[in-house]
Short mmCIF file of C-alpha atoms and ligand atoms in Angstrom, two decimals:
data_model
loop_
_atom_site.label_atom_id
_atom_site.label_comp_id
_atom_site.label_asym_id
_atom_site.label_seq_id
_atom_site.Cartn_x
_atom_site.Cartn_y
_atom_site.Cartn_z
CA MET A 183 16.39 -10.06 22.31
CA THR A 184 15.02 -13.09 20.48
CA PRO A 185 12.79 -12.60 17.44
CA PRO A 186 9.08 -13.16 17.96
CA GLN A 187 7.76 -16.62 17.07
CA GLY A 188 5.12 -17.08 14.41
CA SER A 189 2.49 -18.63 16.62
CA GLY A 190 0.65 -15.64 18.15
CA ARG A 191 -3.14 -15.81 18.10
CA THR A 192 -3.98 -12.29 19.07
CA TRP A 193 -5.16 -10.87 15.77
CA GLY A 194 -8.90 -10.94 16.29
CA GLY A 195 -8.91 -10.08 19.95
CA VAL A 196 -8.04 -6.40 19.95
CA PRO A 197 -11.16 -4.23 20.16
CA LEU A 198 -11.41 -0.82 18.56
CA THR A 199 -12.29 1.94 20.93
CA ARG A 200 -15.71 3.35 20.17
CA ARG A 201 -14.31 6.86 19.95
CA ARG A 202 -11.88 6.01 17.18
CA VAL A 203 -14.44 4.04 15.18
CA MET A 204 -16.95 6.84 15.39
CA LEU A 205 -14.43 9.49 14.45
CA GLY A 206 -13.22 7.40 11.56
CA LEU A 207 -16.66 6.68 10.19
CA ALA A 208 -18.04 10.15 10.64
CA ALA A 209 -15.19 12.11 9.23
CA VAL A 210 -14.14 10.01 6.26
CA GLY A 211 -17.74 10.09 5.14
CA GLY A 212 -18.64 6.84 3.42
CA PHE A 213 -15.30 5.07 3.80
CA LEU A 214 -15.59 2.20 6.27
CA ALA A 215 -12.84 2.55 8.83
CA VAL A 216 -12.65 -1.20 9.55
CA ASP A 217 -12.61 -3.90 6.90
CA LEU A 218 -14.97 -6.76 7.32
CA GLY A 219 -13.62 -8.31 4.14
CA ALA A 220 -10.27 -8.79 5.82
CA VAL A 221 -11.80 -10.85 8.60
CA ALA A 222 -13.52 -13.17 6.15
CA TRP A 223 -10.33 -13.76 4.16
CA ALA A 224 -8.14 -14.26 7.20
CA GLY A 225 -10.04 -17.41 8.10
CA GLY A 226 -8.71 -19.23 5.06
CA TRP A 227 -5.16 -18.22 5.73
CA ILE A 228 -4.61 -19.02 9.37
CA ASP A 229 -4.53 -22.77 8.80
CA THR A 230 -1.75 -22.50 6.23
CA ALA A 231 1.54 -20.67 5.81
CA HIS A 232 3.47 -22.25 8.67
CA ARG A 233 1.08 -20.96 11.30
CA LEU A 234 2.01 -17.34 10.70
CA THR A 235 -0.87 -15.14 11.81
CA PRO A 236 -1.59 -11.41 11.68
CA GLY A 237 -0.51 -11.35 15.35
CA SER A 238 2.91 -12.75 14.38
CA PHE A 239 3.40 -9.84 11.99
CA ILE A 240 2.30 -7.24 14.54
CA LYS A 241 4.79 -8.65 17.06
CA ALA A 242 7.53 -8.70 14.43
CA PHE A 243 6.87 -5.07 13.42
CA ALA A 244 7.12 -4.07 17.12
CA TRP A 245 10.32 -6.11 17.56
CA VAL A 246 11.95 -4.39 14.57
CA ASN A 247 10.66 -0.83 15.04
CA GLY A 248 9.71 -0.42 18.70
CA LYS A 249 6.21 0.60 19.76
CA GLN A 250 5.29 3.48 17.33
CA SER A 251 2.14 4.34 19.27
CA GLY A 252 -0.89 5.23 17.14
CA PHE A 253 0.89 4.69 13.80
CA ARG A 254 0.51 2.12 11.03
CA LYS A 255 2.78 -0.85 11.75
CA ASN A 256 4.22 -0.59 8.24
CA HIS A 257 4.33 2.52 6.04
CA ALA A 258 4.15 4.40 9.35
CA LYS A 259 5.31 7.77 8.02
CA GLY A 260 2.77 9.45 5.80
CA VAL A 261 0.56 12.33 4.85
CA ALA A 262 -3.12 12.47 3.82
CA VAL A 263 -4.23 13.60 0.35
CA ALA A 264 -7.53 14.01 -1.48
CA GLY A 265 -8.77 14.68 -4.99
CA TYR A 266 -10.70 12.96 -7.77
CA PHE A 267 -10.46 10.47 -10.63
CA ASP A 268 -11.83 11.35 -14.08
CA SER A 269 -12.67 8.17 -15.98
CA ASN A 270 -12.64 8.38 -19.79
CA GLY A 271 -14.74 5.19 -20.09
CA ASN A 272 -11.99 3.08 -21.74
CA GLY A 273 -11.71 0.78 -18.69
CA ARG A 274 -15.25 -0.53 -19.34
CA GLU A 275 -13.81 -2.87 -21.95
CA LEU A 276 -12.22 -4.82 -19.06
CA SER A 277 -14.35 -4.10 -15.99
CA SER A 278 -17.92 -3.24 -15.11
CA ALA A 279 -16.70 -1.39 -11.96
CA GLU A 280 -18.38 1.97 -11.44
CA VAL A 281 -14.99 3.70 -11.38
CA PHE A 282 -14.58 3.00 -15.12
CA GLN A 283 -17.91 4.52 -16.19
CA PRO A 284 -17.23 7.94 -17.74
CA GLY A 285 -17.29 10.64 -15.05
CA ARG A 286 -15.68 11.79 -11.82
CA THR A 287 -15.16 9.84 -8.56
CA THR A 288 -13.97 11.40 -5.30
CA VAL A 289 -10.74 9.94 -3.93
CA VAL A 290 -9.05 9.98 -0.50
CA GLY A 291 -5.43 8.85 -0.28
CA ARG A 292 -2.15 8.72 1.59
CA PHE A 293 1.50 9.06 0.56
CA SER A 294 3.81 6.96 2.70
CA LEU A 295 7.34 5.69 3.12
CA SER A 296 7.81 1.93 3.56
CA GLY A 297 8.95 0.75 6.98
CA GLY A 298 7.49 0.85 10.44
CA ASN A 299 9.38 3.88 11.82
CA ALA A 300 6.98 6.84 11.80
CA HIS A 301 9.88 9.29 12.13
CA ALA A 302 12.30 7.72 9.64
CA VAL A 303 14.47 10.16 7.69
CA ASP A 304 13.29 10.30 4.05
CA ALA A 305 15.59 8.27 1.85
CA PRO A 306 15.16 8.27 -1.95
CA ALA A 307 15.75 4.50 -2.07
CA ALA A 308 13.03 3.61 0.47
CA ALA A 309 9.90 2.38 -1.31
CA ARG A 310 7.22 5.08 -1.55
CA GLY A 311 3.56 4.17 -1.22
CA LEU A 312 0.28 5.64 -2.40
CA GLY A 313 -2.95 4.33 -0.91
CA LEU A 314 -6.20 5.34 -2.63
CA ALA A 315 -9.84 4.83 -1.67
CA PHE A 316 -12.60 5.50 -4.21
CA ALA A 317 -16.21 5.65 -2.95
CA PHE A 318 -19.16 5.34 -5.33
CA PRO A 319 -22.69 6.71 -4.91
CA GLY A 320 -24.14 3.17 -4.88
CA GLY A 321 -22.05 2.33 -1.78
CA SER A 322 -19.34 0.14 -3.34
CA GLN A 323 -15.69 1.01 -2.78
CA TRP A 324 -12.29 0.36 -4.29
CA ARG A 325 -9.14 0.58 -2.23
CA THR A 326 -5.63 0.05 -3.47
CA ALA A 327 -2.15 0.40 -1.94
CA MET A 328 0.55 0.83 -4.58
CA LEU A 329 4.33 1.18 -4.58
CA ASN A 330 6.89 3.04 -6.71
CA ILE A 331 8.99 -0.09 -7.30
CA PRO A 332 8.79 -2.36 -10.39
CA VAL A 333 8.19 -5.66 -8.51
CA PHE A 334 7.48 -6.66 -4.90
CA PRO A 335 10.41 -8.21 -2.98
CA ASP A 336 8.45 -11.23 -1.67
CA ASN A 337 6.10 -13.86 -3.09
CA SER A 338 4.96 -15.49 0.18
CA PRO A 339 3.90 -14.25 3.62
CA GLN A 340 6.80 -16.24 5.09
CA GLY A 341 9.22 -14.37 2.82
CA PHE A 342 7.81 -10.99 3.92
CA TYR A 343 8.03 -12.05 7.58
CA ASP A 344 11.60 -13.37 7.30
CA ARG A 345 12.71 -10.20 5.46
CA LEU A 346 11.10 -8.06 8.13
CA LEU A 347 13.05 -9.83 10.87
CA ALA A 348 16.30 -9.64 8.88
CA SER A 349 15.81 -5.88 8.37
CA LYS A 350 15.99 -5.01 12.08
CA PRO A 351 18.49 -2.16 12.43
CA SER A 352 21.52 -3.11 14.50
CA PRO A 353 21.99 -0.78 17.53
CA ASP A 354 25.65 -0.17 16.52
CA THR A 355 25.21 0.87 12.90
CA GLY A 356 21.50 1.75 12.59
CA LYS A 357 21.49 -0.58 9.55
CA PRO A 358 20.35 -4.19 9.14
CA ASP A 359 22.90 -6.79 10.18
CA PRO A 360 24.59 -7.77 6.86
CA LYS A 361 24.94 -11.39 8.01
CA ALA A 362 21.22 -11.70 8.81
CA MET A 363 20.32 -10.13 5.45
CA ALA A 364 22.74 -12.39 3.55
CA ALA A 365 21.29 -15.48 5.27
CA PHE A 366 17.77 -14.29 4.42
CA LEU A 367 18.64 -13.71 0.74
CA ALA A 368 20.33 -17.12 0.49
CA ALA A 369 17.12 -18.73 1.76
CA HIS A 370 14.89 -16.57 -0.50
CA PRO A 371 16.35 -16.47 -4.04
CA GLU A 372 13.06 -14.95 -5.30
CA THR A 373 13.78 -11.85 -3.19
CA ALA A 374 17.42 -11.70 -4.33
CA LYS A 375 16.15 -11.71 -7.95
CA ALA A 376 13.46 -9.11 -7.24
CA MET A 377 15.95 -6.83 -5.42
CA LYS A 378 18.17 -6.92 -8.51
CA ILE A 379 15.26 -5.70 -10.67
CA ILE A 380 14.38 -3.04 -8.09
CA GLY A 381 18.03 -1.89 -7.98
CA GLN A 382 18.11 -1.46 -11.78
CA ASN A 383 15.23 1.07 -11.63
CA SER A 384 16.35 4.34 -10.06
CA PRO A 385 13.59 6.03 -8.08
CA SER A 386 12.24 9.35 -9.39
CA SER A 387 13.07 12.56 -7.52
CA GLY A 388 9.84 12.78 -5.51
CA PHE A 389 6.35 11.46 -4.77
CA ALA A 390 4.61 13.51 -7.47
CA ASP A 391 6.73 12.17 -10.34
CA SER A 392 6.69 8.53 -9.13
CA THR A 393 4.93 5.74 -11.00
CA PHE A 394 2.85 3.83 -8.45
CA ARG A 395 2.05 0.20 -9.31
CA SER A 396 -0.41 -2.40 -8.05
CA LEU A 397 2.30 -5.06 -8.54
CA THR A 398 -0.25 -7.71 -7.55
CA THR A 399 -2.51 -9.05 -10.33
CA PHE A 400 -6.31 -8.76 -10.06
CA TYR A 401 -9.09 -10.04 -12.33
CA PHE A 402 -11.17 -7.43 -14.11
CA VAL A 403 -14.65 -8.66 -15.05
CA ASN A 404 -16.66 -6.81 -17.70
CA GLU A 405 -20.43 -6.61 -18.41
CA SER A 406 -20.29 -9.82 -20.47
CA GLY A 407 -18.57 -11.70 -17.64
CA THR A 408 -15.15 -11.92 -19.33
CA ARG A 409 -12.37 -12.18 -16.70
CA THR A 410 -9.06 -10.57 -17.60
CA PRO A 411 -5.90 -10.60 -15.44
CA VAL A 412 -4.73 -7.01 -14.98
CA ARG A 413 -2.03 -5.04 -13.17
CA TRP A 414 -2.40 -1.27 -12.98
CA ALA A 415 -0.10 1.71 -12.61
CA LEU A 416 -0.44 5.42 -12.00
CA VAL A 417 1.90 7.10 -14.47
CA PRO A 418 2.84 10.69 -13.53
CA LEU A 419 1.79 13.64 -15.67
CA THR A 420 3.47 16.06 -13.27
CA PRO A 421 7.08 16.89 -14.21
CA PRO A 422 9.83 16.45 -11.59
CA ALA A 423 10.19 19.31 -9.10
CA PRO A 424 13.29 20.25 -7.10
CA VAL A 425 13.66 18.32 -3.83
CA ASP A 426 15.70 20.00 -1.11
CA SER A 427 17.40 16.87 0.14
CA SER A 428 18.76 18.44 3.32
CA GLY A 429 15.86 17.86 5.74
CA PRO A 430 14.55 14.68 7.37
CA ASN A 431 11.22 15.10 5.52
CA ALA A 432 12.70 16.17 2.17
CA LEU A 433 10.40 14.02 0.00
CA PHE A 434 7.23 14.85 1.93
CA ASP A 435 8.04 18.58 2.15
CA ALA A 436 8.51 18.71 -1.63
CA VAL A 437 5.12 17.14 -2.39
CA VAL A 438 3.43 19.43 0.16
CA ARG A 439 4.87 22.45 -1.71
CA GLN A 440 3.87 20.99 -5.08
CA ILE A 441 0.23 20.35 -4.17
CA ARG A 442 -0.02 23.74 -2.47
CA ALA A 443 1.12 25.34 -5.73
CA ALA A 444 -1.03 23.28 -8.15
CA PRO A 445 -2.83 19.92 -8.38
CA VAL A 446 -0.66 16.90 -9.27
CA GLN A 447 -1.83 14.30 -11.80
CA TRP A 448 -1.33 10.73 -12.99
CA ARG A 449 -2.82 8.57 -15.78
CA LEU A 450 -4.34 5.29 -14.61
CA VAL A 451 -2.96 2.62 -16.96
CA LEU A 452 -4.43 -0.90 -16.98
CA THR A 453 -2.05 -3.58 -18.29
CA VAL A 454 -3.42 -6.90 -19.58
CA ALA A 455 -1.45 -10.13 -18.92
CA GLY A 456 -0.10 -12.19 -21.82
CA PRO A 457 -0.98 -15.91 -21.91
CA GLU A 458 2.23 -17.01 -20.14
CA ASP A 459 2.54 -14.15 -17.63
CA PRO A 460 2.71 -14.97 -13.90
CA LEU A 461 -0.56 -14.12 -12.15
CA ASP A 462 0.26 -15.12 -8.58
CA ASP A 463 3.82 -13.87 -8.07
CA ALA A 464 4.47 -10.13 -7.71
CA THR A 465 8.25 -10.61 -7.67
CA LEU A 466 8.07 -11.32 -11.42
CA PRO A 467 7.63 -8.46 -13.90
CA TRP A 468 5.54 -8.72 -17.06
CA PRO A 469 7.20 -7.90 -20.39
CA ALA A 470 7.06 -4.18 -21.21
CA ASP A 471 5.15 -4.69 -24.50
CA ARG A 472 1.89 -5.88 -22.94
CA ARG A 473 -1.34 -4.24 -24.09
CA SER A 474 -2.33 -1.31 -21.89
CA ILE A 475 -5.39 0.92 -21.65
CA ASP A 476 -5.41 4.51 -20.42
CA ALA A 477 -8.48 4.57 -18.15
CA GLY A 478 -8.42 8.19 -17.00
CA THR A 479 -6.69 10.79 -14.84
CA LEU A 480 -6.13 11.01 -11.09
CA THR A 481 -5.84 14.56 -9.73
CA LEU A 482 -4.76 15.23 -6.15
CA THR A 483 -5.79 18.70 -5.01
CA SER A 484 -5.17 18.79 -1.24
CA ILE A 485 -2.65 17.53 1.30
CA GLU A 486 -3.04 17.45 5.08
CA THR A 487 -1.28 16.33 8.23
CA GLU A 488 -2.55 12.90 9.31
CA ARG A 489 -5.34 13.44 11.83
CA ALA A 490 -8.59 11.94 12.99
CA GLY A 491 -11.05 11.90 10.14
CA ASN A 492 -8.75 11.95 7.12
CA ALA A 493 -6.82 9.11 5.45
CA ARG A 494 -5.16 8.33 8.78
CA ASP A 495 -8.32 6.43 9.68
CA ILE A 496 -8.65 4.45 6.45
CA ASN A 497 -7.30 0.95 6.01
CA PHE A 498 -6.17 0.69 2.38
CA ASP A 499 -7.03 -3.00 2.35
CA PRO A 500 -6.34 -4.44 -1.14
CA LEU A 501 -9.35 -6.76 -0.85
CA VAL A 502 -11.92 -3.97 -0.58
CA LEU A 503 -12.96 -4.29 -4.22
CA PRO A 504 -16.04 -3.16 -6.15
CA PRO A 505 -18.09 -5.52 -8.35
CA GLY A 506 -16.04 -5.81 -11.57
CA ILE A 507 -12.64 -6.28 -9.83
CA GLU A 508 -11.76 -9.62 -8.18
CA PRO A 509 -8.72 -11.00 -6.33
CA SER A 510 -6.20 -13.27 -8.05
CA ASP A 511 -4.62 -16.32 -6.39
CA ASP A 512 -1.59 -14.29 -5.30
CA PRO A 513 -0.76 -15.82 -1.89
CA LEU A 514 0.10 -12.39 -0.44
CA LEU A 515 -3.39 -10.93 -0.88
CA SER A 516 -5.31 -12.61 1.90
CA PRO A 517 -2.54 -12.33 4.54
CA ARG A 518 -1.96 -8.72 3.56
CA SER A 519 -5.61 -7.91 4.08
CA ALA A 520 -5.65 -9.62 7.47
CA VAL A 521 -2.42 -7.94 8.66
CA TYR A 522 -3.66 -4.49 7.57
CA ALA A 523 -6.83 -5.05 9.62
CA ALA A 524 -4.76 -6.14 12.65
CA SER A 525 -2.49 -3.10 12.26
CA TYR A 526 -5.57 -0.89 12.03
CA ARG A 527 -7.06 -2.35 15.20
CA VAL A 528 -3.84 -2.02 17.18
CA ARG A 529 -3.16 1.55 16.11
CA ALA A 530 -6.77 2.62 16.71
CA ARG A 531 -6.57 1.65 20.39
CA GLU A 532 -3.11 3.14 21.02
CA SER A 533 -2.69 6.75 22.11
CA ASP A 534 -1.91 9.17 19.30
CA SER A 535 1.57 10.62 18.80
CA ALA A 536 2.49 13.63 16.65
CA PRO A 537 3.28 12.59 13.05
CA ALA A 538 6.62 13.54 11.52
CA VAL A 539 5.10 15.57 8.67
CA ILE A 540 3.12 18.61 9.84
CA VAL A 541 1.88 20.19 6.64
CA ASP A 542 1.35 23.70 8.09
CA GLN A 543 4.97 23.79 9.22
CA VAL A 544 6.41 23.11 5.78
CA ALA A 545 8.10 26.32 4.64
CA PRO A 546 6.87 27.79 1.32
C1 LIG B 684 2.39 -10.16 3.22
C2 LIG B 684 2.66 -9.02 2.61
C3 LIG B 684 2.44 -7.67 3.24
C4 LIG B 684 2.31 -7.31 4.56
C5 LIG B 684 2.35 -8.22 5.78
C6 LIG B 684 2.10 -5.88 4.61
C7 LIG B 684 1.92 -5.14 5.76
C8 LIG B 684 1.47 -3.84 5.83
C9 LIG B 684 0.92 -3.15 6.99
C10 LIG B 684 0.80 -3.73 8.38
C11 LIG B 684 0.56 -1.89 6.61
C12 LIG B 684 -0.13 -0.82 7.49
C13 LIG B 684 -1.66 -1.02 7.39
C14 LIG B 684 -2.47 -0.06 8.25
O1 LIG B 684 -2.24 0.08 9.46
O2 LIG B 684 -3.42 0.58 7.70
C15 LIG B 684 0.90 -1.77 5.23
C16 LIG B 684 0.74 -0.64 4.48
C17 LIG B 684 1.03 -0.53 3.15
N1 LIG B 684 1.45 -1.55 2.29
FE1 LIG B 684 1.76 -3.46 2.80
N2 LIG B 684 2.13 -5.38 3.33
C18 LIG B 684 2.33 -6.44 2.46
C19 LIG B 684 2.40 -6.39 1.08
C20 LIG B 684 2.29 -5.25 0.34
C21 LIG B 684 2.30 -5.17 -1.10
C22 LIG B 684 2.38 -6.39 -2.05
C23 LIG B 684 2.17 -3.85 -1.43
C24 LIG B 684 2.13 -3.18 -2.78
C25 LIG B 684 1.81 -3.76 -3.88
C26 LIG B 684 2.08 -3.08 -0.20
C27 LIG B 684 1.94 -1.72 -0.10
C28 LIG B 684 1.60 -1.03 1.03
C29 LIG B 684 1.30 0.40 1.08
C30 LIG B 684 1.37 1.39 -0.08
C31 LIG B 684 0.94 0.69 2.40
C32 LIG B 684 0.54 2.06 2.96
C33 LIG B 684 -0.98 2.22 2.79
C34 LIG B 684 -1.48 3.33 3.70
O3 LIG B 684 -1.08 4.49 3.48
O4 LIG B 684 -2.25 3.01 4.60
N3 LIG B 684 2.14 -3.95 0.85
N4 LIG B 684 1.46 -2.95 4.75
#
């Protein structure tokens, strides 16, 4: 089978069914199920980047992973969580966003495993994701999708797309074709460098003791209008728990048991760029000694099987930002937003399939 070409123009043409939109809006109470912001940003992107479109990515995900009906086209395997964020007020120095005023904000989220196979076997080395959506009484929202790796593998949409194609499992081995991956890495030295950094950081034992990072830089704008480039991270307060590595859902089962037993917590740490730090390339780390601010504590109190009305129906679009947080010039941001919206639209009109992680079936 030949890889899909990057010229599809289908991204805006897939309608949401009314049923799914209504369910999504009603049940996630206040969280918009579809992202209008993504549509606006996509316009600026389609004319650039070698004519890659959101439709090209959707085709490529299907070519690599098969259909995966009803699931996210990336980070397909996941579980819904909910809880709250307690701000200590320190973040106000950098941003006027409501989330940094002292007090509590409700949060809906989703733990996920990278990759488009909704029934992949949990592997400690696969990147783990945490999507969070904060909703504020005034109606503004903040959504973020973070990863447990120190840098992102790609710094361009073309790089992401080429890596996706090169990662297609070969039918003989179930693993990517080493020749295709070697050719990809030779053409993308930025990914080869980033993979080295990722390989030097061993993943933690589970979701609850992972550090989840924004990786991408955003501008924080405070009451006086000062714009500061920031990356953020959720740093775990919960100690490692035993993971029974025998089952296909070992990582998810462990975090289900942990949250059932007690809430799990992270500190939200805001890191300020130094004058020479890269602001538009998430493959490049910032030095470890940069100034950081502890902005408060995230507590996750519940965990549920993905279903209509919980985080399954939220698009953790990184461009849904409240006043006080603004996008940087990172060239991944706009394409990412547009591809997430396309993935949302496709999955919302597909028939549902049973997710791999059924929380009620996880043994105590
Ligand atoms: C061009 C670059 C990227 C593309 C094309 C892409 C694509 C996607 C897609 C299609 C989804 C599923 C969206 C949905 O159906 O709701 C997704 C989810 C996700 N992505 Fe990306 N992504 C990109 C970059 C990134 C980066 C830079 C990060 C982290 C910093 C990231 C972290 C995540 C996470 C954590 C999820 C799961 C969120 C959830 O639970 O809904 N991605 N990605």
